[in-house]
CSV table of C-alpha atoms in Angstrom, one decimal:
chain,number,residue,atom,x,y,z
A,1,UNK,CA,-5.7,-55.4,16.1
A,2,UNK,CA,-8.5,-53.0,15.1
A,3,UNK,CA,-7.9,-51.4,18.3
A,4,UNK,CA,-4.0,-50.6,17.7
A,5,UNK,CA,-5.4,-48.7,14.6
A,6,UNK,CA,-7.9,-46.9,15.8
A,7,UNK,CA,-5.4,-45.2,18.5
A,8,UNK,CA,-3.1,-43.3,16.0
A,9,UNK,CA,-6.2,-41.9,14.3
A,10,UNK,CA,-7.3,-41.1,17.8
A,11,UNK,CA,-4.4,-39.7,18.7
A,12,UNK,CA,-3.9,-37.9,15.6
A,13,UNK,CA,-7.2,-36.4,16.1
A,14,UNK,CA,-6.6,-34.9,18.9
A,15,UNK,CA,-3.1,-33.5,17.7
A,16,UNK,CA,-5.5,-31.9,14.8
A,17,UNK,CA,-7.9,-30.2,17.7
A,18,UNK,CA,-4.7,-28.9,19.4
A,19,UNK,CA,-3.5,-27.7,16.7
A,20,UNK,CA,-7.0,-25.6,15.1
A,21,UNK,CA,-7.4,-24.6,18.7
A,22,UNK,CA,-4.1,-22.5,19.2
A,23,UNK,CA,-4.8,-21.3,15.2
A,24,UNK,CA,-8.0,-20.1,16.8
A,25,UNK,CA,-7.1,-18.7,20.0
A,26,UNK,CA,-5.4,-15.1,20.1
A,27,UNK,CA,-1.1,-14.5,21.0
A,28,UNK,CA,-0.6,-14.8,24.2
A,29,UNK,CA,1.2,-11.1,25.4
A,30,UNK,CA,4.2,-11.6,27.5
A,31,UNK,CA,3.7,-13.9,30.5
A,32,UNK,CA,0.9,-15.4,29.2
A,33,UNK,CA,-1.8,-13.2,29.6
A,34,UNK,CA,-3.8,-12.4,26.1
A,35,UNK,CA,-3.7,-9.1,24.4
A,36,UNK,CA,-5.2,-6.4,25.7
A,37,UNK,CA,-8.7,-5.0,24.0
A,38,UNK,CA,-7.8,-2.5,21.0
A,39,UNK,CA,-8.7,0.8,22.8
A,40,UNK,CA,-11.6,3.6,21.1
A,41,UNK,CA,-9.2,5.9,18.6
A,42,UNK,CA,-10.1,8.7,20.8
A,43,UNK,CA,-7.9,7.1,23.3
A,44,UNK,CA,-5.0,7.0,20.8
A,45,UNK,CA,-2.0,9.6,19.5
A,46,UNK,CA,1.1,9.5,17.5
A,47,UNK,CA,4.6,10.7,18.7
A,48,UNK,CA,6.9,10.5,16.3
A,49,UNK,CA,10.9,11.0,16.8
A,50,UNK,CA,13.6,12.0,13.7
A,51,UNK,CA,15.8,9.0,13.1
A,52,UNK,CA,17.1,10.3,10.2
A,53,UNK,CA,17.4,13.4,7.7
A,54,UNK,CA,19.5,14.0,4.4
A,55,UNK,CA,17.2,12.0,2.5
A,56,UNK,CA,16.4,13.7,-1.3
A,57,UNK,CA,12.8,13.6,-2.0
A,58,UNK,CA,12.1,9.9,0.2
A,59,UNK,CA,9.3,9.4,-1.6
A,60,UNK,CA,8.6,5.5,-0.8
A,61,UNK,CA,9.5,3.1,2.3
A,62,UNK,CA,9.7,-0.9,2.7
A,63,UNK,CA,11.1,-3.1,5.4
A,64,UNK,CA,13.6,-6.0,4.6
A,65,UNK,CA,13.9,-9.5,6.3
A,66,UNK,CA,17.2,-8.1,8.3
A,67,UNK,CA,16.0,-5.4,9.6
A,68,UNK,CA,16.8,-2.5,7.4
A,69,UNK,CA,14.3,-0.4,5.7
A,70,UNK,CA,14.9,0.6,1.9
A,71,UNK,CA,13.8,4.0,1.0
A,72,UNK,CA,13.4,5.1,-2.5
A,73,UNK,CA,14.2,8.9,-3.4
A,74,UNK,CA,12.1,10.4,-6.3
A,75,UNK,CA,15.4,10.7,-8.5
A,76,UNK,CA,16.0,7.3,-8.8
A,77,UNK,CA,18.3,6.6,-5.8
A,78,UNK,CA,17.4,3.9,-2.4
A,79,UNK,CA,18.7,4.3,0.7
A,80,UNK,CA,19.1,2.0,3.6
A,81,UNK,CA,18.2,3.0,7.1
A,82,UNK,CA,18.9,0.4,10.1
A,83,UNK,CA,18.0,1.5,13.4
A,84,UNK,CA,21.6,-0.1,15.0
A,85,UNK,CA,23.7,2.0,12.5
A,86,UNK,CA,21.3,4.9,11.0
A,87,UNK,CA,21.3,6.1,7.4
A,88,UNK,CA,23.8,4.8,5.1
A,89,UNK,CA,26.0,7.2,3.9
A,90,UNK,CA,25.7,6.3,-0.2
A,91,UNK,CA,23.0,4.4,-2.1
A,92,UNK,CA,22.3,0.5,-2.1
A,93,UNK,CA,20.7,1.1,-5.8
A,94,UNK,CA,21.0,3.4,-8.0
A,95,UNK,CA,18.3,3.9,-11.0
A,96,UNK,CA,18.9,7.4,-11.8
A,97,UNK,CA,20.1,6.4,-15.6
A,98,UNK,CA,16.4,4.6,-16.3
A,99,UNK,CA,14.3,7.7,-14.4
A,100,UNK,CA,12.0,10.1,-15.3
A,101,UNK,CA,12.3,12.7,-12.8
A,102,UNK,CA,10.9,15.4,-14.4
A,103,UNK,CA,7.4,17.4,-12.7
A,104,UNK,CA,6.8,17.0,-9.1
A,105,UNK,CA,5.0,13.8,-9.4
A,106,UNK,CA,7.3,11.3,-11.8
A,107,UNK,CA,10.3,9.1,-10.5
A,108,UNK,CA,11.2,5.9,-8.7
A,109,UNK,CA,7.7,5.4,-6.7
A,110,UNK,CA,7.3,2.0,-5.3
A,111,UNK,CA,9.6,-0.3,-4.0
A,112,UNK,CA,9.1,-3.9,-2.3
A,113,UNK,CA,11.2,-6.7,-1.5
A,114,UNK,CA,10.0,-10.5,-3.1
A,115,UNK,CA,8.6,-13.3,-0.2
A,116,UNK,CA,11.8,-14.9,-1.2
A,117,UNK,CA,14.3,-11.8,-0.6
A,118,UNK,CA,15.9,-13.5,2.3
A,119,UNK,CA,17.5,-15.4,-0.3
A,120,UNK,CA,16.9,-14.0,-4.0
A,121,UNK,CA,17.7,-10.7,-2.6
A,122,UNK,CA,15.3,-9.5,-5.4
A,123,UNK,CA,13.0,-6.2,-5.3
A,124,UNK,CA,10.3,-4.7,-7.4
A,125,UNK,CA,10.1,-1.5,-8.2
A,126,UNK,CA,7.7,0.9,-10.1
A,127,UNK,CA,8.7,4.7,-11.8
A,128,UNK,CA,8.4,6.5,-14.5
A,129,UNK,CA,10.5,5.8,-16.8
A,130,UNK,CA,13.3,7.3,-19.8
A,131,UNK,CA,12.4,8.9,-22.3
A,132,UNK,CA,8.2,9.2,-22.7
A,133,UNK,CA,7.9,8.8,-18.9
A,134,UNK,CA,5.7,5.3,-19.0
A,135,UNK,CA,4.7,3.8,-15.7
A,136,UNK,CA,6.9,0.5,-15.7
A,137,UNK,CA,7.0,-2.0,-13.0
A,138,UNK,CA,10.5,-3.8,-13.2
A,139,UNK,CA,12.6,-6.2,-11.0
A,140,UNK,CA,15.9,-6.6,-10.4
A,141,UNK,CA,18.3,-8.0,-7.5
A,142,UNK,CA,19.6,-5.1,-4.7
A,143,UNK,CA,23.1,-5.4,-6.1
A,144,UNK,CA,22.8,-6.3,-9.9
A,145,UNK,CA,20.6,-3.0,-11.4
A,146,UNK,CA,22.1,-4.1,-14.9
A,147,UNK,CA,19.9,-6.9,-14.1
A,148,UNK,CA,16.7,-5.5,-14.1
A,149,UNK,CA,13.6,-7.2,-16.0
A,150,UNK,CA,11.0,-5.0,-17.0
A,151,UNK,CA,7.5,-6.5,-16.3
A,152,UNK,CA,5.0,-4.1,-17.5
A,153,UNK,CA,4.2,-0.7,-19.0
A,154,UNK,CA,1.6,1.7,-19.2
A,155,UNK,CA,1.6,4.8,-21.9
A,156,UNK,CA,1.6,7.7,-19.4
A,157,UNK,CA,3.4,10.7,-21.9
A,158,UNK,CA,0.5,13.3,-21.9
A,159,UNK,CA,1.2,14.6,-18.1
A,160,UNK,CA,3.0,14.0,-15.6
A,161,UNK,CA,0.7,14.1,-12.4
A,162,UNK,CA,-1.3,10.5,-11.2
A,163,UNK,CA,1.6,8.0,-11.4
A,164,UNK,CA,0.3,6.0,-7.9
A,165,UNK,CA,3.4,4.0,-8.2
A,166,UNK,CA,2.7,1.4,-5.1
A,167,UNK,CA,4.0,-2.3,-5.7
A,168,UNK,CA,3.3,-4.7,-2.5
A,169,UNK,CA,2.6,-8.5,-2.6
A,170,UNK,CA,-0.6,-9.5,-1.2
A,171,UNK,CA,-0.8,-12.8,1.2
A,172,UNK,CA,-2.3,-14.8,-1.9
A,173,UNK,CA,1.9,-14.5,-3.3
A,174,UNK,CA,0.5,-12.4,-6.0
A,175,UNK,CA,2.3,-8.8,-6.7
A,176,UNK,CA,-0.1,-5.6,-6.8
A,177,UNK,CA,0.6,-2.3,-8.4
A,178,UNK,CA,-1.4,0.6,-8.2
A,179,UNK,CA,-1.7,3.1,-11.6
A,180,UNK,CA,-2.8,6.9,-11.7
A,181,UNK,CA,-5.4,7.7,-14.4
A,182,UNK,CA,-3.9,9.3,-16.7
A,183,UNK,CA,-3.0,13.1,-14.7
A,184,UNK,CA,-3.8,16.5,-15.5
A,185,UNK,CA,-8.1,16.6,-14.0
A,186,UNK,CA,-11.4,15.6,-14.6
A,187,UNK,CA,-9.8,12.0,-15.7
A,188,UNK,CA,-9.1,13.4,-19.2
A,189,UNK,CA,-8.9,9.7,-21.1
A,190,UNK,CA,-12.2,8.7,-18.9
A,191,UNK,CA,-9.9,5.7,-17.7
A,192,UNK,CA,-11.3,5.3,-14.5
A,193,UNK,CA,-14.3,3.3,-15.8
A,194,UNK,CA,-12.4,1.8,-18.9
A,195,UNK,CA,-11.0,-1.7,-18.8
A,196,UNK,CA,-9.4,-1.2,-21.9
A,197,UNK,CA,-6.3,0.6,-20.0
A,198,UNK,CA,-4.0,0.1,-16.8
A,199,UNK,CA,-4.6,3.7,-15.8
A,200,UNK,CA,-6.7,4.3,-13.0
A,201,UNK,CA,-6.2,0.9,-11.4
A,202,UNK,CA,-4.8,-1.8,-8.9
A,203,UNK,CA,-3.1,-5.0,-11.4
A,204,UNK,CA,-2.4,-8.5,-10.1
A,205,UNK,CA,-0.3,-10.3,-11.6
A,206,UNK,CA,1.6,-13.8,-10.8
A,207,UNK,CA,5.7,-12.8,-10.8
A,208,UNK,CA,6.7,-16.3,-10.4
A,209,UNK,CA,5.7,-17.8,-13.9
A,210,UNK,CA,6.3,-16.8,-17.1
A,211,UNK,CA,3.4,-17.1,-19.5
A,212,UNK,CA,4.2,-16.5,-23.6
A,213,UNK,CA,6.0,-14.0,-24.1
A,214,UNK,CA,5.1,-12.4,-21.2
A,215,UNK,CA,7.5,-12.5,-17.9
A,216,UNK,CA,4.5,-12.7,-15.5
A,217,UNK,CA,1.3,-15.1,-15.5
A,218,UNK,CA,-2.4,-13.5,-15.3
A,219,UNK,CA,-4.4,-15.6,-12.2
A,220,UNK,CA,-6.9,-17.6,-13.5
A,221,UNK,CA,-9.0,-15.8,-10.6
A,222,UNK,CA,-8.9,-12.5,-11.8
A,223,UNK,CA,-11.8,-10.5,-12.5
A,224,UNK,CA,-11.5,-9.5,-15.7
A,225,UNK,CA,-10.2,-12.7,-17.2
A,226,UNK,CA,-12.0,-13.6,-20.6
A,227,UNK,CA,-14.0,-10.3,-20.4
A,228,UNK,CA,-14.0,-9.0,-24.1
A,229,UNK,CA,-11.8,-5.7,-24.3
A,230,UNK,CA,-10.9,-6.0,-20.5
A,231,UNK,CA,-7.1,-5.7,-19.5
A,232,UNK,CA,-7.2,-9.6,-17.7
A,233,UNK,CA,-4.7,-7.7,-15.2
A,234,UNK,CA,-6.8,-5.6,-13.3
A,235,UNK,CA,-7.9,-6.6,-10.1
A,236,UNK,CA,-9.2,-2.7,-8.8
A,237,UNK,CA,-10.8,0.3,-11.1
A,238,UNK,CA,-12.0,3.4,-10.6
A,239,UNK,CA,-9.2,5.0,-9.1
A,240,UNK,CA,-8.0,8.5,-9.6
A,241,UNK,CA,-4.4,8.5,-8.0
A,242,UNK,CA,-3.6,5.8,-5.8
A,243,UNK,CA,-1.6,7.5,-3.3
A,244,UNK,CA,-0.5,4.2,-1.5
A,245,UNK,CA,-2.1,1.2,-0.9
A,246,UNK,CA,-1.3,-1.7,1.6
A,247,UNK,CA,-2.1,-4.7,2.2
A,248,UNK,CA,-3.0,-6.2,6.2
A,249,UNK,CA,-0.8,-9.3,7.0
A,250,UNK,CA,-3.7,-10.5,9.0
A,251,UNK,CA,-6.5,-10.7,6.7
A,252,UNK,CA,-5.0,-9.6,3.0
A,253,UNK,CA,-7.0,-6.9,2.4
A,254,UNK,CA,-5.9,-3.7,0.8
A,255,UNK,CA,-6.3,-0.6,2.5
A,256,UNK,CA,-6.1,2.1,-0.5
A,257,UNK,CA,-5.8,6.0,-0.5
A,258,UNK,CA,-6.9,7.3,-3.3
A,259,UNK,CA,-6.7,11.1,-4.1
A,260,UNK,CA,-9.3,13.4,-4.9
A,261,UNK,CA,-9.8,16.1,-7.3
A,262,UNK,CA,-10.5,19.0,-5.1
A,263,UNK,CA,-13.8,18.2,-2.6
A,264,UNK,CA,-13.3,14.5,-1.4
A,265,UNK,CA,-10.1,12.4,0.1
A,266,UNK,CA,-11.2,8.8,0.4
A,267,UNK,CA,-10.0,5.9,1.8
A,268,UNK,CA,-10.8,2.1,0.8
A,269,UNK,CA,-10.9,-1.0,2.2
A,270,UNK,CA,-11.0,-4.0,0.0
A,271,UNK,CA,-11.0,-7.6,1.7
A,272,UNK,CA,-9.6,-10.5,-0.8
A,273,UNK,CA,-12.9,-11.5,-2.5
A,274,UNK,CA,-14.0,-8.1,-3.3
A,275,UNK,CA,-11.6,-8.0,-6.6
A,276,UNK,CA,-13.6,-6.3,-9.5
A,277,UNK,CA,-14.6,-3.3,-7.3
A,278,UNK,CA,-15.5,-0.1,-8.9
A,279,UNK,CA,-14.8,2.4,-6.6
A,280,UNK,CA,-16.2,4.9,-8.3
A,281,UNK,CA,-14.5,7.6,-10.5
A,282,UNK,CA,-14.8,9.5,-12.4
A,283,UNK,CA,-18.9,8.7,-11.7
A,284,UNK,CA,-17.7,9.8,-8.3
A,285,UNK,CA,-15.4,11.8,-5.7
A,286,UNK,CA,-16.0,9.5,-2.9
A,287,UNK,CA,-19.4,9.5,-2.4
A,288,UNK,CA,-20.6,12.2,-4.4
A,289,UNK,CA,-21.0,12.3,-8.1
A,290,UNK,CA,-18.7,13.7,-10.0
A,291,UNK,CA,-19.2,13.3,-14.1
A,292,UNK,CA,-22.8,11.9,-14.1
A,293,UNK,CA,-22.2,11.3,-18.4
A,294,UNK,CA,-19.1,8.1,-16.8
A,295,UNK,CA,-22.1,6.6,-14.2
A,296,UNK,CA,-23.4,3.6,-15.8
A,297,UNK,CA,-27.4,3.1,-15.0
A,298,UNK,CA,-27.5,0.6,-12.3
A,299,UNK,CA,-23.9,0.2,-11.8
A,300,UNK,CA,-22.6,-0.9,-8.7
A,301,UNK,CA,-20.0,1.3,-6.9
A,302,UNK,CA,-17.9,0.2,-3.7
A,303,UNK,CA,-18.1,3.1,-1.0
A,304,UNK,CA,-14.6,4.5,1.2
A,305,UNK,CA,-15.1,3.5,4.5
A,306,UNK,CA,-13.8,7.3,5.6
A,307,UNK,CA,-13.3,10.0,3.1
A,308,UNK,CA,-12.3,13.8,4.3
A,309,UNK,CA,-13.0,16.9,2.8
A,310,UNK,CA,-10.3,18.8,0.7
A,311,UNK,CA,-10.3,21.6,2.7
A,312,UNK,CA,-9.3,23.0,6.0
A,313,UNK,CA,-5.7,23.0,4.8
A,314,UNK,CA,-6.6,19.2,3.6
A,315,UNK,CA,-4.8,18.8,0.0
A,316,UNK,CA,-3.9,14.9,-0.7
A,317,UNK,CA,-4.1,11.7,1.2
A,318,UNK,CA,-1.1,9.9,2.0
A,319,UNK,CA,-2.5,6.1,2.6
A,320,UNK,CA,-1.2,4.6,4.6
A,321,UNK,CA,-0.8,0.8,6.6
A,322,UNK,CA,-2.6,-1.5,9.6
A,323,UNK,CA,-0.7,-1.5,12.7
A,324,UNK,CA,0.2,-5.0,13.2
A,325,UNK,CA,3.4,-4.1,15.7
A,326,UNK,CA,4.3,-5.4,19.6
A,327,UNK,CA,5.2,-2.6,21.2
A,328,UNK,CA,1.5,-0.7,21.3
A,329,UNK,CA,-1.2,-3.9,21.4
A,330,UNK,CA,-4.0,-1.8,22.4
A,331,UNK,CA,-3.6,0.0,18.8
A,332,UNK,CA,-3.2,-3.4,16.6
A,333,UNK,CA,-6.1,-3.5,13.9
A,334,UNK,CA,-5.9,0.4,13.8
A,335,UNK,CA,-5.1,1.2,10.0
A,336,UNK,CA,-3.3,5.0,9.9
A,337,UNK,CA,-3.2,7.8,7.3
A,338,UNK,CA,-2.4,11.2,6.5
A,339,UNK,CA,-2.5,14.3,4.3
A,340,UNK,CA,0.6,15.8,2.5
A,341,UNK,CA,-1.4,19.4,3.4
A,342,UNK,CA,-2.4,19.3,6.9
A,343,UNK,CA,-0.3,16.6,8.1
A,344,UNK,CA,-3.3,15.1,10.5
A,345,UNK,CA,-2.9,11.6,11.3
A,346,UNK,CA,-6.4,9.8,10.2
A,347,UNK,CA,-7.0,6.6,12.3
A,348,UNK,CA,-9.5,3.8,10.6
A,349,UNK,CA,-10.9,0.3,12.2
A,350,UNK,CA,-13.2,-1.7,11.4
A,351,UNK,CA,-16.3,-1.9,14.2
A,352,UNK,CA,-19.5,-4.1,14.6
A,353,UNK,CA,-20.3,-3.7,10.6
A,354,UNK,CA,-18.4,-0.2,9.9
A,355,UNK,CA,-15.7,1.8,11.0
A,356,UNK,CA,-14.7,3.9,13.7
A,357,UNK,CA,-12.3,6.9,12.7
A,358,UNK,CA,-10.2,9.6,14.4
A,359,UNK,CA,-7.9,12.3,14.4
A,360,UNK,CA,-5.0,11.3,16.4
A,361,UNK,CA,-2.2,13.6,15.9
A,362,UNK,CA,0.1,15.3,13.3
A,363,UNK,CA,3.0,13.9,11.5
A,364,UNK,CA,6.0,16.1,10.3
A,365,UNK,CA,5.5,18.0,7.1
A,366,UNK,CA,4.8,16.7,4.2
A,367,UNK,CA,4.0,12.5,4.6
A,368,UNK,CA,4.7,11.6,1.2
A,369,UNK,CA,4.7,7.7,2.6
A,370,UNK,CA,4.0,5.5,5.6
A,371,UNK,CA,5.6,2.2,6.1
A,372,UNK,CA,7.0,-0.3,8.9
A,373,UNK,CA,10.4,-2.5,9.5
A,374,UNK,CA,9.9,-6.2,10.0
A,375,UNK,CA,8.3,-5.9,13.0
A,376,UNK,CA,5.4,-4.0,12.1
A,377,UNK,CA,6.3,-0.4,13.7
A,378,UNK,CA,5.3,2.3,11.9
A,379,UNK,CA,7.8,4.5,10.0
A,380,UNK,CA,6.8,8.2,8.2
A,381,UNK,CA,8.8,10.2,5.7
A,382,UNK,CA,8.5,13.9,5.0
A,383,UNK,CA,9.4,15.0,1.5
A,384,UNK,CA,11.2,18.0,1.0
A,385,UNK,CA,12.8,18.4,4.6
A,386,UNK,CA,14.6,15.2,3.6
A,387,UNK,CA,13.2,12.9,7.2
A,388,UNK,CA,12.6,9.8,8.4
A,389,UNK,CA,10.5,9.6,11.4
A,390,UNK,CA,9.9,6.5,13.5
A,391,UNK,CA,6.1,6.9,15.0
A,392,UNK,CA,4.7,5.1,18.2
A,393,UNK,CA,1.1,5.2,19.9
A,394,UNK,CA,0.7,6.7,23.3
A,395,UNK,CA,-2.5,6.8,25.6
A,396,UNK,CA,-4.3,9.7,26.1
A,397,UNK,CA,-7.4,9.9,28.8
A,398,UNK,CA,-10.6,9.7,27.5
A,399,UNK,CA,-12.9,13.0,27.4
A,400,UNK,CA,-14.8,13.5,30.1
């Protein structure tokens, strides 16, 4: 008797072993054989190839469940691109009526389909919005914009410059948005270091409860929760502009590009318990200080794990994503960025206990945004020439 019960634990058991063990062991490449090694960057380029042009202002990029990518124009508009059929001709969505177009940095910004799209069919989106241009994060479903819910808002009437504008949802199901400090320079309201305001930093908040009077929750896990005079919302600060953030399907982290004022570009890498980071300004540009009179005395400050300098026809950092696509395994891991300026493709990947980063190529003019389709390849679009540019990795020898 004991013995018949002991054999389905047994056997269960094992099952359980199986089952960690294949968790555990890398995908097996086609015919079995595991992945190949990523290779150094230096061994890495970018091609990229026009798939589509006519596009007014693309100023942000998501992939959907079937295969099309949305692409949101600065006006207010969002196209749909499928590689089978191209660029649609008109609009899926149209938000011109609730925009705030106006300098060269408001508009629609961010766009991002729900977990659940494949059946809600619902996006979030972030812009500036009619009359007082406030930073508003909003959802709605694709083909009901008389629908759409507006979840948050942030004053932002002063200038129109640092938006950031990124919506993504993280692994954890929560929805991140990423807020400009304010515009103009030198972080006029000092936000950057105030948690009294949603300028100048990455929220979280929890889109599938309401709470109050409130149509989203706050985690419970948040920073800032209970922290006298703290926004509970903010997950990041000490950000200047944002300039896209994403987050790694692998590991959840957030890979962020944040814009400098005029000496430093930085990128950030923040893993899924890091949330409370400073990363630094307006103490610092990057590394260096900045406005000594906002560095607190002892205060901890999360380093970029690559920053450029502003110059050398350098102007803004485009952040950009990890590559987590099929068709280049040897690049998997490798997180890519660019410059609206120079257009140089900025490889990062974490090494040992740091980062290796390279120059791997150029990217048509003016990357206002880097994305990929439901399979993890990497799209680019250029801003004023209107283009959509699919991008793959090629080998290159190494240097003798």
């Amino acid at each position: 008797m004991s013995r018949r019960r002991c054999r389905p634990v047994t056997l269960l058991a094992g099952l359980f072993v199986l089952a960690l063990s294949a968790l555990l062991l890398p995908p097996l490449a086609a015919g079995g054989a595991p992945p190949p090694p990523p290779v150094p960057l230096t061994e890495l380029t970018v091609k990229t190839e026009q798939v589509a042009f006519g596009l007014k202002r693309p100023i942000a990029i998501t992939g959907l469940p079937d295969g099309r990518m949305l692409i949101a124009e600065k006006n207010g508009t969002v196209r749909a691109y499928h590689p089978d059929t191209g660029l649609a001709p008109e609009p899926v969505l149209d938000l011109t009526a609730r925009i705030d177009p106006s300098d060269n940095e408001r508009g629609l910004l961010g766009i991002t389909p729900a977990p659940d799209f494949a059946w809600t069919g619902m996006l979030y989106v972030a812009y500036t919005s009619l009359p007082a241009g406030e930073l508003t994060l909003a959802r709605l479903p694709l083909h009901a914009p008389d629908k759409l819910q507006v979840l948050l808002t942030q004053e932002h009437a002063e200038y129109g410059n640092h938006n950031g504008g990124q919506v993504a949802f993280g692994r954890d199901g929560y929805l991140y948005w990423s807020l400009g400090d304010g515009g103009h320079a030198f972080d006029p309201f000092k936000a950057g270091q105030n948690l009294g305001t949603l300028l100048g930093k990455i929220v979280r908040i929890d889109v599938k409860r309401a709470c109050g009077a409130k149509p989203y929750c706050v985690p419970g896990s948040n920073p800032f929760v209970g922290v006298p005079g703290a926004r509970p919302e903010i997950w990041l600060y000490g950000l200047r502009n944002p300039w896209r953030f994403s987050v790694d399907p692998v590991d959840g982290s957030l890979w962020i590009g944040d814009v400098g004022q005029g000496l430093v570009e930085e990128i950030n890498h923040i893993r899924p318990w890091q949330g409370g980071a400073n990363l630094g300004w307006s103490c610092r540009e990057g590394t260096p200080v900045f406005d000594p009179e906002q560095c607190t005395p002892g205060g901890k400050y999360t380093d970029p794990v690559f920053e450029y300098d502003h110059y050398n026809d350098n102007c803004s950092v485009t952040g950009g994503v990890v590559y987590r696509g099929s068709k280049t395994p040897e690049a998997r891991g490798t997180y890519v960025a660019s410059d609206y300026c120079s257009t140089r493709v900025f490889a990062v990947r974490p090494q040992g206990g740091g980062y290796e980063n390279a120059v791997i190529g150029n990217f048509p003019t003016q990357p206002t945004a880097i994305g990929t389709d439901v399979h993890g390849e990497l799209y680019v679009l250029s801003d004023l020439p209107g283009w959509l540019n699919k991008v793959r990795f090629e080998r290159v020898p190494p240097a003798s």
